[in-house]
mmCIF file of C-alpha atoms in Angstrom:
data_model
loop_
_atom_site.group_PDB
_atom_site.id
_atom_site.type_symbol
_atom_site.label_atom_id
_atom_site.label_comp_id
_atom_site.label_asym_id
_atom_site.label_seq_id
_atom_site.Cartn_x
_atom_site.Cartn_y
_atom_site.Cartn_z
ATOM 1 C CA MET A 145 135.095 85.218 70.702
ATOM 2 C CA ARG A 146 138.760 85.184 71.571
ATOM 3 C CA SER A 147 138.909 88.866 72.485
ATOM 4 C CA ILE A 148 136.257 88.468 75.195
ATOM 5 C CA ASP A 149 137.904 85.279 76.434
ATOM 6 C CA THR A 150 141.134 87.257 76.822
ATOM 7 C CA ILE A 151 139.453 90.193 78.552
ATOM 8 C CA ILE A 152 137.710 88.129 81.219
ATOM 9 C CA LYS A 153 140.988 86.595 82.386
ATOM 10 C CA GLY A 154 142.166 89.959 83.695
ATOM 11 C CA ALA A 155 138.778 91.522 84.420
ATOM 12 C CA SER A 156 138.320 93.281 87.741
ATOM 13 C CA GLU A 157 135.684 92.235 90.266
ATOM 14 C CA LEU A 158 132.991 94.467 91.748
ATOM 15 C CA HIS A 159 130.843 93.117 94.575
ATOM 16 C CA LEU A 160 127.703 95.199 95.093
ATOM 17 C CA ALA A 161 125.887 94.722 98.392
ATOM 18 C CA ASP A 162 122.181 93.917 98.352
ATOM 19 C CA ASP A 163 121.433 97.459 99.498
ATOM 20 C CA GLY A 164 123.968 98.964 97.095
ATOM 21 C CA LYS A 165 123.027 101.124 94.111
ATOM 22 C CA LEU A 166 124.690 101.264 90.701
ATOM 23 C CA VAL A 167 123.840 102.903 87.372
ATOM 24 C CA ILE A 168 125.283 102.123 83.939
ATOM 25 C CA PHE A 169 125.432 104.579 81.061
ATOM 26 C CA SER A 170 127.198 104.004 77.764
ATOM 27 C CA ASP A 171 127.671 105.529 74.345
ATOM 28 C CA LEU A 172 127.250 109.154 75.340
ATOM 29 C CA HIS A 173 129.531 110.136 72.445
ATOM 30 C CA LYS A 174 130.317 113.562 73.876
ATOM 31 C CA GLY A 175 131.794 115.657 71.090
ATOM 32 C CA ASP A 176 133.161 119.137 70.545
ATOM 33 C CA GLY A 177 129.830 120.919 70.129
ATOM 34 C CA ASN A 178 129.858 120.962 66.333
ATOM 35 C CA ALA A 179 126.893 120.040 64.154
ATOM 36 C CA ASP A 180 127.777 116.334 64.303
ATOM 37 C CA ASP A 181 127.820 116.243 68.132
ATOM 38 C CA ASP A 182 124.713 114.105 68.680
ATOM 39 C CA PHE A 183 125.065 114.275 72.457
ATOM 40 C CA ALA A 184 124.582 118.064 72.550
ATOM 41 C CA ARG A 185 120.785 117.846 72.398
ATOM 42 C CA ASN A 186 120.740 115.626 75.502
ATOM 43 C CA ARG A 187 123.400 117.380 77.573
ATOM 44 C CA ASN A 188 120.992 118.844 80.133
ATOM 45 C CA VAL A 189 118.958 115.642 80.363
ATOM 46 C CA TYR A 190 122.107 113.650 81.102
ATOM 47 C CA LEU A 191 123.441 116.253 83.533
ATOM 48 C CA HIS A 192 120.150 116.169 85.441
ATOM 49 C CA ALA A 193 120.202 112.359 85.561
ATOM 50 C CA LEU A 194 123.837 112.220 86.661
ATOM 51 C CA SER A 195 123.151 114.797 89.385
ATOM 52 C CA TYR A 196 120.329 112.592 90.653
ATOM 53 C CA TYR A 197 122.560 109.519 90.796
ATOM 54 C CA TRP A 198 125.239 111.502 92.601
ATOM 55 C CA SER A 199 122.847 112.738 95.268
ATOM 56 C CA GLU A 200 121.340 109.247 95.676
ATOM 57 C CA ASP A 201 124.763 107.616 96.282
ATOM 58 C CA TYR A 202 124.860 105.441 93.178
ATOM 59 C CA ILE A 203 128.067 103.923 91.846
ATOM 60 C CA TYR A 204 128.509 105.187 88.290
ATOM 61 C CA VAL A 205 129.675 102.900 85.470
ATOM 62 C CA GLU A 206 130.423 104.419 82.080
ATOM 63 C CA LEU A 207 130.513 101.444 79.739
ATOM 64 C CA GLY A 208 132.543 102.869 76.879
ATOM 65 C CA ASP A 209 132.268 105.566 74.204
ATOM 66 C CA GLY A 210 131.693 108.218 76.836
ATOM 67 C CA ASP A 211 133.638 110.573 74.589
ATOM 68 C CA ASP A 212 133.714 110.427 70.808
ATOM 69 C CA ILE A 213 137.414 110.794 70.161
ATOM 70 C CA TRP A 214 136.952 109.481 66.636
ATOM 71 C CA LYS A 215 135.154 112.731 65.821
ATOM 72 C CA ALA A 216 136.651 115.157 68.333
ATOM 73 C CA ARG A 217 140.365 114.439 68.097
ATOM 74 C CA ASN A 218 141.158 117.276 70.526
ATOM 75 C CA TYR A 219 140.016 116.050 73.951
ATOM 76 C CA SER A 220 140.387 119.514 75.479
ATOM 77 C CA ALA A 221 137.579 120.694 73.177
ATOM 78 C CA ILE A 222 135.225 118.147 74.750
ATOM 79 C CA LYS A 223 136.183 119.341 78.225
ATOM 80 C CA ASP A 224 135.568 122.952 77.201
ATOM 81 C CA VAL A 225 132.088 122.179 75.826
ATOM 82 C CA TYR A 226 130.891 120.120 78.819
ATOM 83 C CA PRO A 227 132.538 121.594 81.945
ATOM 84 C CA GLN A 228 129.636 120.854 84.343
ATOM 85 C CA ILE A 229 129.506 117.220 83.302
ATOM 86 C CA MET A 230 133.272 116.885 83.651
ATOM 87 C CA ASP A 231 133.171 118.408 87.134
ATOM 88 C CA LEU A 232 130.441 116.021 88.257
ATOM 89 C CA ARG A 233 132.282 113.008 86.875
ATOM 90 C CA SER A 234 135.338 114.149 88.813
ATOM 91 C CA LYS A 235 133.260 114.080 91.994
ATOM 92 C CA PHE A 236 132.282 110.469 91.310
ATOM 93 C CA GLN A 237 135.920 109.619 90.673
ATOM 94 C CA SER A 238 137.218 111.351 93.803
ATOM 95 C CA ALA A 239 134.602 109.497 95.862
ATOM 96 C CA GLY A 240 135.678 106.144 94.407
ATOM 97 C CA ARG A 241 132.283 105.729 92.737
ATOM 98 C CA LEU A 242 133.362 105.764 89.075
ATOM 99 C CA HIS A 243 134.262 102.780 86.882
ATOM 100 C CA GLU A 244 135.082 103.751 83.320
ATOM 101 C CA PHE A 245 135.416 101.509 80.257
ATOM 102 C CA ALA A 246 136.919 102.121 76.861
ATOM 103 C CA GLY A 247 134.733 101.615 73.805
ATOM 104 C CA ASN A 248 135.791 101.655 70.186
ATOM 105 C CA HIS A 249 135.188 105.417 69.837
ATOM 106 C CA ASP A 250 137.440 106.192 72.812
ATOM 107 C CA ILE A 251 139.776 103.201 72.744
ATOM 108 C CA GLU A 252 142.721 105.625 72.944
ATOM 109 C CA LYS A 253 141.985 105.945 76.666
ATOM 110 C CA LEU A 254 143.615 102.544 77.200
ATOM 111 C CA ASP A 255 146.945 104.131 76.248
ATOM 112 C CA ALA A 256 148.604 105.643 79.333
ATOM 113 C CA ASN A 257 150.652 107.946 77.096
ATOM 114 C CA TRP A 258 147.493 109.316 75.471
ATOM 115 C CA ARG A 259 145.961 109.947 78.897
ATOM 116 C CA ALA A 260 149.085 111.757 80.070
ATOM 117 C CA GLU A 261 149.381 113.859 76.913
ATOM 118 C CA ASN A 262 145.721 114.879 77.029
ATOM 119 C CA GLY A 263 145.470 115.422 80.779
ATOM 120 C CA TYR A 264 142.804 112.744 80.999
ATOM 121 C CA PRO A 265 141.665 112.248 84.604
ATOM 122 C CA GLY A 266 140.988 108.492 84.317
ATOM 123 C CA THR A 267 143.621 106.494 86.173
ATOM 124 C CA GLU A 268 142.229 103.062 85.311
ATOM 125 C CA ILE A 269 140.318 102.414 82.108
ATOM 126 C CA LEU A 270 138.621 99.040 81.918
ATOM 127 C CA GLU A 271 137.797 96.582 79.148
ATOM 128 C CA GLY A 272 135.926 94.083 81.294
ATOM 129 C CA MET A 273 134.480 93.677 84.776
ATOM 130 C CA HIS A 274 132.662 90.974 86.717
ATOM 131 C CA LEU A 275 129.756 92.481 88.662
ATOM 132 C CA HIS A 276 128.423 90.361 91.520
ATOM 133 C CA TYR A 277 124.961 91.401 92.672
ATOM 134 C CA GLY A 278 121.833 89.718 93.964
ATOM 135 C CA GLY A 279 123.277 86.226 93.646
ATOM 136 C CA HIS A 280 124.185 86.824 89.993
ATOM 137 C CA THR A 281 127.440 87.466 88.168
ATOM 138 C CA PHE A 282 127.411 89.777 85.157
ATOM 139 C CA LEU A 283 130.161 90.395 82.621
ATOM 140 C CA LEU A 284 130.448 94.067 81.701
ATOM 141 C CA ILE A 285 132.053 94.904 78.349
ATOM 142 C CA HIS A 286 131.482 97.639 75.802
ATOM 143 C CA GLY A 287 130.504 95.112 73.131
ATOM 144 C CA HIS A 288 132.647 96.146 70.174
ATOM 145 C CA GLN A 289 134.680 93.014 70.861
ATOM 146 C CA ALA A 290 132.014 91.137 68.901
ATOM 147 C CA ASP A 291 132.543 93.437 65.922
ATOM 148 C CA PHE A 292 135.570 92.622 63.752
ATOM 149 C CA PHE A 293 135.677 96.050 62.137
ATOM 150 C CA ASP A 294 135.446 98.075 65.361
ATOM 151 C CA SER A 295 137.889 95.887 67.305
ATOM 152 C CA SER A 296 140.471 94.318 64.999
ATOM 153 C CA ILE A 297 140.737 97.175 62.474
ATOM 154 C CA TRP A 298 139.504 100.036 64.626
ATOM 155 C CA LYS A 299 142.113 102.441 63.249
ATOM 156 C CA VAL A 300 140.633 102.032 59.759
ATOM 157 C CA MET A 301 137.141 102.625 61.131
ATOM 158 C CA ARG A 302 138.377 105.682 63.025
ATOM 159 C CA TRP A 303 139.612 107.157 59.729
ATOM 160 C CA VAL A 304 136.284 106.376 58.054
ATOM 161 C CA ASN A 305 134.381 108.058 60.887
ATOM 162 C CA TYR A 306 136.604 111.131 60.987
ATOM 163 C CA TYR A 307 136.760 111.904 57.280
ATOM 164 C CA PRO A 308 133.968 110.697 54.935
ATOM 165 C CA ASN A 309 131.510 109.944 57.746
ATOM 166 C CA ARG A 310 131.992 113.242 59.556
ATOM 167 C CA LEU A 311 131.696 115.163 56.300
ATOM 168 C CA LEU A 312 128.343 113.492 55.634
ATOM 169 C CA GLU A 313 127.071 114.356 59.113
ATOM 170 C CA LEU A 314 128.263 117.954 58.923
ATOM 171 C CA LEU A 315 126.338 118.234 55.642
ATOM 172 C CA GLY A 316 123.235 116.907 57.388
ATOM 173 C CA MET A 317 123.377 113.497 55.733
ATOM 174 C CA ALA A 318 123.152 110.068 57.391
ATOM 175 C CA SER A 319 126.230 108.294 58.701
ATOM 176 C CA PHE A 320 126.815 104.895 57.098
ATOM 177 C CA SER A 321 129.266 103.165 59.414
ATOM 178 C CA TRP A 322 127.747 103.377 62.919
ATOM 179 C CA VAL A 323 126.503 100.029 64.117
ATOM 180 C CA ALA A 324 123.585 101.845 65.798
ATOM 181 C CA LYS A 325 122.307 102.908 62.379
ATOM 182 C CA ASN A 326 122.954 99.596 60.642
ATOM 183 C CA TYR A 327 120.271 97.220 61.906
ATOM 184 C CA THR A 328 121.659 94.135 60.166
ATOM 185 C CA LYS A 329 125.071 94.659 61.754
ATOM 186 C CA ARG A 330 123.538 95.531 65.125
ATOM 187 C CA ASN A 331 121.434 92.360 65.209
ATOM 188 C CA PHE A 332 124.423 90.254 64.157
ATOM 189 C CA ILE A 333 126.502 91.627 67.056
ATOM 190 C CA GLU A 334 123.673 91.055 69.524
ATOM 191 C CA ARG A 335 123.315 87.435 68.407
ATOM 192 C CA LYS A 336 127.051 86.876 68.861
ATOM 193 C CA LEU A 337 127.037 88.336 72.369
ATOM 194 C CA ILE A 338 123.956 86.353 73.392
ATOM 195 C CA ALA A 339 125.435 83.127 72.037
ATOM 196 C CA TRP A 340 128.684 83.733 73.948
ATOM 197 C CA ALA A 341 126.739 84.447 77.156
ATOM 198 C CA HIS A 342 124.837 81.165 76.912
ATOM 199 C CA GLU A 343 127.954 79.195 76.049
ATOM 200 C CA ASN A 344 129.748 80.630 79.084
ATOM 201 C CA ASN A 345 126.781 80.541 81.480
ATOM 202 C CA THR A 346 126.893 84.240 82.300
ATOM 203 C CA THR A 347 124.900 87.392 81.575
ATOM 204 C CA ILE A 348 126.500 90.087 79.448
ATOM 205 C CA ILE A 349 125.885 93.783 80.020
ATOM 206 C CA ALA A 350 127.035 95.793 77.020
ATOM 207 C CA GLY A 351 126.631 98.998 75.077
ATOM 208 C CA HIS A 352 127.905 99.636 71.526
ATOM 209 C CA THR A 353 124.684 98.883 69.608
ATOM 210 C CA HIS A 354 122.753 101.782 71.246
ATOM 211 C CA LYS A 355 119.728 99.464 71.541
ATOM 212 C CA PRO A 356 118.471 99.500 75.178
ATOM 213 C CA THR A 357 117.693 95.926 76.204
ATOM 214 C CA LEU A 358 116.742 94.090 79.370
ATOM 215 C CA ALA A 359 116.397 90.393 78.543
ATOM 216 C CA PRO A 360 117.290 88.156 81.519
ATOM 217 C CA ASP A 361 116.113 85.009 79.692
ATOM 218 C CA GLU A 362 118.557 85.735 76.883
ATOM 219 C CA ARG A 363 121.330 86.592 79.368
ATOM 220 C CA TYR A 364 121.778 89.972 77.715
ATOM 221 C CA PHE A 365 121.357 93.565 78.935
ATOM 222 C CA ASN A 366 122.248 96.736 77.039
ATOM 223 C CA SER A 367 122.316 100.231 78.542
ATOM 224 C CA GLY A 368 121.462 101.931 75.234
ATOM 225 C CA SER A 369 122.991 105.353 74.634
ATOM 226 C CA GLY A 370 123.018 109.052 75.343
ATOM 227 C CA VAL A 371 122.260 110.068 71.761
ATOM 228 C CA HIS A 372 118.679 108.861 71.329
ATOM 229 C CA PRO A 373 116.466 111.537 69.749
ATOM 230 C CA ASN A 374 114.073 111.339 72.708
ATOM 231 C CA GLY A 375 116.503 111.145 75.638
ATOM 232 C CA VAL A 376 119.142 109.132 77.465
ATOM 233 C CA THR A 377 118.823 105.512 78.596
ATOM 234 C CA CYS A 378 120.577 103.662 81.400
ATOM 235 C CA LEU A 379 120.426 100.574 83.619
ATOM 236 C CA GLU A 380 119.764 100.956 87.354
ATOM 237 C CA PHE A 381 120.659 98.302 89.927
ATOM 238 C CA GLU A 382 118.908 98.880 93.218
ATOM 239 C CA GLY A 383 116.944 96.910 95.790
ATOM 240 C CA GLY A 384 117.653 93.541 94.214
ATOM 241 C CA SER A 385 116.225 94.651 90.860
ATOM 242 C CA VAL A 386 117.533 96.031 87.590
ATOM 243 C CA LYS A 387 115.610 98.696 85.687
ATOM 244 C CA LEU A 388 115.958 99.958 82.146
ATOM 245 C CA CYS A 389 115.272 103.692 82.374
ATOM 246 C CA LEU A 390 114.741 106.562 79.976
ATOM 247 C CA TRP A 391 115.467 110.135 81.041
ATOM 248 C CA GLN A 392 113.796 112.710 78.824
ATOM 249 C CA LYS A 393 112.274 116.165 78.647
ATOM 250 C CA SER A 394 108.653 116.214 79.739
ATOM 251 C CA VAL A 395 105.827 118.558 80.694
ATOM 252 C CA ARG A 396 104.104 118.698 84.085
ATOM 253 C CA SER A 397 100.332 118.901 84.393
ATOM 254 C CA ASN A 398 100.613 122.680 84.929
ATOM 255 C CA GLY A 399 102.498 123.079 81.659
ATOM 256 C CA ASP A 400 105.987 123.532 83.146
ATOM 257 C CA MET A 401 108.889 121.870 81.354
ATOM 258 C CA CYS A 402 110.867 119.299 83.337
ATOM 259 C CA ILE A 403 113.208 116.327 83.011
ATOM 260 C CA ALA A 404 111.672 113.037 84.091
ATOM 261 C CA LYS A 405 112.686 109.400 84.408
ATOM 262 C CA ARG A 406 110.539 106.636 82.961
ATOM 263 C CA VAL A 407 111.102 102.970 83.765
ATOM 264 C CA ILE A 408 110.841 101.103 80.470
ATOM 265 C CA LYS A 409 111.274 97.624 81.923
ATOM 266 C CA SER A 410 112.381 96.054 85.186
ATOM 267 C CA ALA A 411 113.403 92.623 86.442
ATOM 268 C CA ASP A 412 113.580 91.314 90.002
ATOM 269 C CA LEU A 413 116.910 89.477 90.078
ATOM 270 C CA ARG A 414 115.727 87.447 93.052
ATOM 271 C CA GLN A 415 113.246 85.762 90.731
ATOM 272 C CA VAL A 416 115.679 85.240 87.864
ATOM 273 C CA GLU A 417 117.584 81.969 87.684
ATOM 274 C CA SER A 418 121.323 82.538 88.053
#
């Protein structure tokens, strides 16, 4: 895929020490609080998780589509709806612990003029990064680069999402264009990314499809999304291992409500062939 080949030439490098800690979220799709804001139901779950990673000194990577600018054209509305989350992200940024990517739903962030006009705090928005950790090198991308519609003609898809698609969602009907809800398209994109990873002898970490995946043998990881009906998924790098985690609402043995983390799958990178 030519777009990925182009991205990796100018991709930044991040070297994480063996005792370093890093977490990757993607596809939060923060909106403006309207009926089609799928992130709203998970706002407190995500805020709790992000607070944990802040207090535990994790580096935070947001792998694209953190905001859904295709739906919420007015970025200030997103800031107004999620002030606590924005404040916490600012703390990560001020501490030099934030690396933010652009996805297809917030690709406007790559435009310095858009960032200036909207008072966006991101100073550097990434498309690709090489992560070096535990004797392995990973290529971080959002993943829409493998999708012709969401990369080459993203402005057309933005129109589709903002008008007919948003109308359907506001009426309580299913969206028809999201790759996360189109399994044939999602599987096609995954196969393309996996094939590219094998051809280039690297492991890809992506988002975009919303399907959380930890498959070292296939050289493919995916952080999932923040809009799952049952919680928020992420990838944790810590202690030489990578874990696919789900944060969700739960109930303690005494009946009290809480927010808990569940490890879905883990892999010891020291036992994985580089």
